[in-house]
Coordinates of C-alpha atoms in Angstrom, one line a residue:
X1 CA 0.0 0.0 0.0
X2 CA 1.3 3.5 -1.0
X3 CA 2.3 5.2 2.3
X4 CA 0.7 8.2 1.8
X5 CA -2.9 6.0 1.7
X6 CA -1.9 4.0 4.7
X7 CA -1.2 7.2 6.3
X8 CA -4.6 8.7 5.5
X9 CA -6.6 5.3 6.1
X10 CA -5.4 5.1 9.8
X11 CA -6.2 8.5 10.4
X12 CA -9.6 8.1 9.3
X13 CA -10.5 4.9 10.7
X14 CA -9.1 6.4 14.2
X15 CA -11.3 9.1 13.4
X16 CA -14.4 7.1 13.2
X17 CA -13.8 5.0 15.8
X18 CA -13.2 7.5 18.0
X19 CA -16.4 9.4 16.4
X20 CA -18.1 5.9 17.7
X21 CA -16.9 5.8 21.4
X22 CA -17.1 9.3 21.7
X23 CA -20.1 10.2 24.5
X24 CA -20.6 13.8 22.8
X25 CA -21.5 12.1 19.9
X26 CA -24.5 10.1 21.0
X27 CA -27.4 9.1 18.5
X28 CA -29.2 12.4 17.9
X29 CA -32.8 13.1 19.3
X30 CA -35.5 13.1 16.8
X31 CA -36.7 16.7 18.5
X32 CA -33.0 18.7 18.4
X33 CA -34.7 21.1 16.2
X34 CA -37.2 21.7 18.8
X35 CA -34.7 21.5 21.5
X36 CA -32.6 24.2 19.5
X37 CA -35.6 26.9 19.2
X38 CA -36.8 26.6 22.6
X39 CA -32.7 27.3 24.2
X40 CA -33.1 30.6 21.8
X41 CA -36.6 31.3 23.6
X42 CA -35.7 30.4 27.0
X43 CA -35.3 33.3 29.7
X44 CA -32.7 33.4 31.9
X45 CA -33.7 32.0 35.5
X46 CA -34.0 35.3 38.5
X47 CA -32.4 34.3 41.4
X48 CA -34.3 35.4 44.6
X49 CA -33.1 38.2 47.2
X50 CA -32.1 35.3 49.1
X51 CA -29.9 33.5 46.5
X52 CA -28.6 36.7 45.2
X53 CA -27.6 37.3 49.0
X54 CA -26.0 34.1 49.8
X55 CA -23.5 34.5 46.4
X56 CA -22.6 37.9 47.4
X57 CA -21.6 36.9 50.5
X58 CA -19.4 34.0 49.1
X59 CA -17.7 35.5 46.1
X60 CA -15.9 33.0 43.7
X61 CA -13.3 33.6 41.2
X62 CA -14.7 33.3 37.7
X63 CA -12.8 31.1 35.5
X64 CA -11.2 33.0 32.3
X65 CA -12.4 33.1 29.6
X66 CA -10.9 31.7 26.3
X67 CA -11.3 33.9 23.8
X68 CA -12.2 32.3 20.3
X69 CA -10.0 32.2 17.4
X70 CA -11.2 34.9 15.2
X71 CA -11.9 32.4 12.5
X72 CA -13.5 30.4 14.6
X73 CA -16.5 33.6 15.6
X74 CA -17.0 33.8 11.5
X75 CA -17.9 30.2 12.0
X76 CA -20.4 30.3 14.5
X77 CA -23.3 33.2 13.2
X78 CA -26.6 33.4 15.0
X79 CA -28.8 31.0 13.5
X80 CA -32.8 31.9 13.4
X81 CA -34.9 29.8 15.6
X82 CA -37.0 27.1 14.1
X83 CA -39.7 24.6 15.3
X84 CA -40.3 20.8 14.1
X85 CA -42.8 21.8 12.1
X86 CA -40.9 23.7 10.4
X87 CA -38.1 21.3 10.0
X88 CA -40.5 18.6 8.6
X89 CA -41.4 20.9 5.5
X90 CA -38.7 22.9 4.4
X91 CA -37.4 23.4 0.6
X92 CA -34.3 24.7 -1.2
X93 CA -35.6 28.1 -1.8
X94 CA -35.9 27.9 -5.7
X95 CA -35.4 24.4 -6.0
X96 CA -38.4 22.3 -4.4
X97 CA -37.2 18.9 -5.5
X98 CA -33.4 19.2 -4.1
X99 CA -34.0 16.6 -1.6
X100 CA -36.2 14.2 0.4
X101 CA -35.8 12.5 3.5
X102 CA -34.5 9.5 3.3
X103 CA -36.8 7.5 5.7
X104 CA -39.7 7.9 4.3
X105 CA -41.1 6.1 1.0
X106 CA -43.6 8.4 0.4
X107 CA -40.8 11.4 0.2
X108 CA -38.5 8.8 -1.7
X109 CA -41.2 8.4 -4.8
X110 CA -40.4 11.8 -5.8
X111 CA -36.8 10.8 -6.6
X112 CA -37.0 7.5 -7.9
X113 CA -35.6 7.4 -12.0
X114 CA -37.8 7.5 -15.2
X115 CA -34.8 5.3 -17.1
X116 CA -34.3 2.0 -16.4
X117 CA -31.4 0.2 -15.5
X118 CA -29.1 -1.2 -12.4
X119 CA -28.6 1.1 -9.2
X120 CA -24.7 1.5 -7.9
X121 CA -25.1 2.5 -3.9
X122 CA -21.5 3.9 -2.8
X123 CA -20.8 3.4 0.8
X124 CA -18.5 5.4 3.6
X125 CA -14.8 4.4 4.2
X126 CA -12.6 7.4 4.2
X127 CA -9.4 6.4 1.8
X128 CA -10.9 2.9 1.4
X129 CA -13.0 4.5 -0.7
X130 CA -10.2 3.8 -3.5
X131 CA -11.1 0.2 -3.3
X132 CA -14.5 1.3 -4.9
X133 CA -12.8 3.9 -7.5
X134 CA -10.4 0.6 -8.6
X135 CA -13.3 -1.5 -9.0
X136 CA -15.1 1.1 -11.0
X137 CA -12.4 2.1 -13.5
X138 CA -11.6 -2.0 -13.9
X139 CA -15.1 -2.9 -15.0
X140 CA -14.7 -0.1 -17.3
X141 CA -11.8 -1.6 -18.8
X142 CA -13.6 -4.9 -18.7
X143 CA -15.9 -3.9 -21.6
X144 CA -19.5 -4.6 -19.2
X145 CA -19.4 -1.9 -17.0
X146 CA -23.1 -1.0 -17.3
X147 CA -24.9 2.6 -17.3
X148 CA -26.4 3.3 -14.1
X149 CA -29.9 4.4 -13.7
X150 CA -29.4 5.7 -10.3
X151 CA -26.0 5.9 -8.4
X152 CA -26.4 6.8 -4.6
X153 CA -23.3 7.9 -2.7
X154 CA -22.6 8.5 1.5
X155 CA -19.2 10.1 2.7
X156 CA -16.7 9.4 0.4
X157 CA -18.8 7.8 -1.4
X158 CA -20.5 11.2 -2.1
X159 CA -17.2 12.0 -3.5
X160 CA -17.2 8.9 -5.9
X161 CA -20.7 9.7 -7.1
X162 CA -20.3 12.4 -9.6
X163 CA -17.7 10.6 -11.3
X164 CA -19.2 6.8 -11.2
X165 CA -22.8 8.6 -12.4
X166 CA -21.2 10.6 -15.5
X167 CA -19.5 7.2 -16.7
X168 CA -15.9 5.8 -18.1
X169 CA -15.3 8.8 -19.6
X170 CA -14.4 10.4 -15.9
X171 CA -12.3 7.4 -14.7
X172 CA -9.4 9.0 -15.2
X173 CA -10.1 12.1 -13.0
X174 CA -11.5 9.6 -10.6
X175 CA -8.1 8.0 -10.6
X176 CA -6.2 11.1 -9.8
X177 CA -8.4 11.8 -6.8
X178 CA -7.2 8.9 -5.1
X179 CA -3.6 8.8 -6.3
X180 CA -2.5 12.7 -6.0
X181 CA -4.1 13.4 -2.9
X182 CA -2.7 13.5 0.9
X183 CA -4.5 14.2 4.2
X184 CA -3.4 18.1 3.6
X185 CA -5.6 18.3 1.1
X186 CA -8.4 17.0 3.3
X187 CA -8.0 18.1 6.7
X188 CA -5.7 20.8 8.7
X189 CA -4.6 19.6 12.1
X190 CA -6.2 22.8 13.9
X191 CA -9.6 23.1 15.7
X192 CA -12.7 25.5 15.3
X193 CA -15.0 26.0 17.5
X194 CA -17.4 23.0 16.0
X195 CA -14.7 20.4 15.2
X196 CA -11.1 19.5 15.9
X197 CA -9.8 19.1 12.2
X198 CA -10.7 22.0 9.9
X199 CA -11.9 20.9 6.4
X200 CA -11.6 23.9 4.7
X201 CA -9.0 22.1 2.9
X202 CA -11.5 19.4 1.6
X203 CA -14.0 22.5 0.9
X204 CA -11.2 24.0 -1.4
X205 CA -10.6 20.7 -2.9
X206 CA -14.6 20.1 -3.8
X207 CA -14.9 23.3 -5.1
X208 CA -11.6 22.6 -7.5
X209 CA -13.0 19.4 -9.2
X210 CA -17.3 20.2 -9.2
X211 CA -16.5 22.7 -11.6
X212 CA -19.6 24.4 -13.7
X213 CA -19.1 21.8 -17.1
X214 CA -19.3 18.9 -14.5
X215 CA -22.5 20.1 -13.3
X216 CA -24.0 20.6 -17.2
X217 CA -23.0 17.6 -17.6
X218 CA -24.8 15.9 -14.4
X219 CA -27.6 17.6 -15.4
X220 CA -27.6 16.4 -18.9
X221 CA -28.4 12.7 -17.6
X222 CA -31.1 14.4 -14.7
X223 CA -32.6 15.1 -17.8
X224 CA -32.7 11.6 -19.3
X225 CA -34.4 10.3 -16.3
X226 CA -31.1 9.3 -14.6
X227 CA -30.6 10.2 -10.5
X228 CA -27.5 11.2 -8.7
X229 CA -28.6 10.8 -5.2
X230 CA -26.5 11.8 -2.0
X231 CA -27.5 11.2 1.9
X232 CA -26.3 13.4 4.6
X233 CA -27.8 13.5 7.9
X234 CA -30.1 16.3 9.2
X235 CA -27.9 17.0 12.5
X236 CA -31.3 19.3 14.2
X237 CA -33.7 16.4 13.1
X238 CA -31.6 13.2 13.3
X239 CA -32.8 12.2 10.3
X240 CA -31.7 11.2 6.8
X241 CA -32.1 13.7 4.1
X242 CA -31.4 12.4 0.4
X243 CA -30.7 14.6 -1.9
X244 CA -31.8 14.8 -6.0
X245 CA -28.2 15.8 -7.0
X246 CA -29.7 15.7 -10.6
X247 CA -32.1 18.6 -10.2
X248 CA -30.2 20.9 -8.5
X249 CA -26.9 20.8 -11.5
X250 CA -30.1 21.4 -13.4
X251 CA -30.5 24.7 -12.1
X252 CA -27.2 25.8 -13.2
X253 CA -26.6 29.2 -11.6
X254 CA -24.0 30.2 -8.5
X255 CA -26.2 29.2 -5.8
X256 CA -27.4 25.9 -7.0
X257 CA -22.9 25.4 -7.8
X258 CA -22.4 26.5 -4.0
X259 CA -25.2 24.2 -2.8
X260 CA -24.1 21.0 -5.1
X261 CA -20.4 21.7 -3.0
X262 CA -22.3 22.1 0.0
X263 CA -24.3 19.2 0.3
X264 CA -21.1 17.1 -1.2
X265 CA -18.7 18.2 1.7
X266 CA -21.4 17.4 4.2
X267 CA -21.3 14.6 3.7
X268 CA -18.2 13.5 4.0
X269 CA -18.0 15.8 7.6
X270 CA -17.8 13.3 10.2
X271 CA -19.8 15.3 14.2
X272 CA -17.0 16.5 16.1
X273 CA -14.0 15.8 14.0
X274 CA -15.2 17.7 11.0
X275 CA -17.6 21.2 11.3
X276 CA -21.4 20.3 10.0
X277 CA -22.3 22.4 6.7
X278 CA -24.8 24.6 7.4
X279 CA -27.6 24.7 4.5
X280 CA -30.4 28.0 3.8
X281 CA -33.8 26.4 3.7
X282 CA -37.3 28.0 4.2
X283 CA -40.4 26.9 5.7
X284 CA -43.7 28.9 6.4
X285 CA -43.0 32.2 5.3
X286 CA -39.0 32.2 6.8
X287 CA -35.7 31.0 6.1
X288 CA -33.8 29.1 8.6
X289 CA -30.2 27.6 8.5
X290 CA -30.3 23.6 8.7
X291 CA -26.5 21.6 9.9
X292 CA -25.8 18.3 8.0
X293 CA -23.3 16.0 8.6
X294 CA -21.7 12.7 7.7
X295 CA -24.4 10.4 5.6
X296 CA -23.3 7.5 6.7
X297 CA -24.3 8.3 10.4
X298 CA -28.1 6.9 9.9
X299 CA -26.1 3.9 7.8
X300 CA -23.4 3.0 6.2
X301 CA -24.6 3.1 2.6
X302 CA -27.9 3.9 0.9
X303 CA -30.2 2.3 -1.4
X304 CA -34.2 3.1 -0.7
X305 CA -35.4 3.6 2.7
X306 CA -35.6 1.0 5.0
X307 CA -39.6 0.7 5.1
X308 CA -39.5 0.3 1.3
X309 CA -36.7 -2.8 1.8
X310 CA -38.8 -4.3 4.7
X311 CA -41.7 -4.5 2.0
X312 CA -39.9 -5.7 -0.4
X313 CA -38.5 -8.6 1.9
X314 CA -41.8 -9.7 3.5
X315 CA -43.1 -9.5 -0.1
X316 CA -40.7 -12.4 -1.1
X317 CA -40.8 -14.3 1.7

């Protein structure tokens, strides 16, 4: 194994093993959202004459306070508060198909593909993600590697999907990816106040190879009834959000570039080592921020929800 990927494959399976045991990073609650808008609504407890008497009369040294990194207070803006109700019907302002959450077969209909054709489902694995890219650019040199009518993508898997969706013709750009890239160009061993690695690195490196023809040509195939989907997870809901990759290239202006980047890098951004990605949506006449994260949180890879696989089980049995 080159020692640059053994390098970068330990560092990410430490990563998410320590991601795993880490108590901070316990399964989310399905009501965060809620959670979140009710801390921005709270008031401040009033102590009583009597408290208020009994801590004058036993001062205690505050602690000092850390200041934050000046980077890190660009990092952290006010977010406006938002309830579950909210949460549970939000868009992309201007594009209403972007996404769908990913437990739910009645939200996953909206996605499914018009073409016909096998589905490719691309699973986490930081830098053992190359094992997929090898297996990929082989069948293409095989002669049978088939066109996909949907390719799905989680974490670096994400990464994969653009490349795996648009065909052979991309293999060796998907080569490169794995073969001229070190952990500089993914992380920077520095913390902000969300994370302790900074992935502006990987943001930088994203924004570098989605480039505007890629996303044409992404939306190209949307158009033939072929879908580019990618999951991240809804850190306020706890939930899976999948997302119609497809239709948003399909817009094709700055915002829909920025949000294709967006949604790519959050996926990939692993709670705690890596800063969530915060996303605009609206919802009832306001627009809110959302924070996604890693898609492989809810699972490791993604096909259709699980109610629709249960079905589909029973149904065979």
């Amino acid at each position: 194994m080159h020692p640059i990927r053994a390098v970068l494959s330990l560092a990410v399976s430490i990563m998410v093993i320590g991601a795993m045991a880490w108590p901070s990073l316990a399964p989310l609650p399905l009501d965060a959202g809620s959670a979140y808008a009710q801390s921005r609504n709270a008031q401040p407890k009033t102590a009583t004459p009597k408290q208020a008497t009994r801590k004058q009369a036993t001062p205690k040294q505050a602690a000092p306070k850390i200041p934050l990194p000046k980077q890190a207070e660009k990092e952290q803006p006010g977010r406006t508060p938002f309830t579950p109700e909210d949460e549970a019907v939000a868009t992309i302002p201007g594009i209403a198909d972007a996404r769908v959450w990913g437990d739910t077969d009645t939200d996953f209909q909206r996605v499914l593909p018009t073409a016909s054709g096998p589905w490719l489902a691309l699973s986490g694995g930081g830098a053992d993600g190359a094992f997929g890219a090898g297996l990929l650019t082989g069948w293409s040199q095989s002669g049978n590697r088939p066109e996909f009518a949907v390719v799905t993508g989680a974490s670096i898997g994400a990464l994969i999907g653009p490349y795996a969706f648009l065909g052979s013709g991309y293999d060796e750009e998907l080569r490169k990816n794995f073969t001229s890239i070190t952990a500089a160009d993914v992380f920077e061993d520095h913390a902000t106040a969300e994370s302790l690695l900074d992935s502006w690195p990987l943001k930088r490196l994203i924004e570098q190879r989605m480039t505007r023809e890629m996303l044409a040509a992404i939306a190209a195939e949307h158009r033939k009834g072929r879908r580019l989907l990618v999951a991240t997870t809804n850190l306020d809901a706890g939930r899976r959000v999948v997302w119609n990759m497809g239709a948003i290239a399909e817009r094709g202006d700055d915002k829909a570039l920025k949000l294709f980047r967006d949604v790519l890098l959050a996926s990939c951004s692993i709670p705690g080592f890596f800063s969530p990605v915060a996303i605009e949506v609206e919802a009832n006449g306001k627009k809110f921020r959302e924070m996604h994260g890693d898609g492989t949180i809810t699972a490791p890879f993604f096909v259709v929800p699980e109610s629709r696989s249960s079905r589909a089980r029973s149904a065979s049995r």
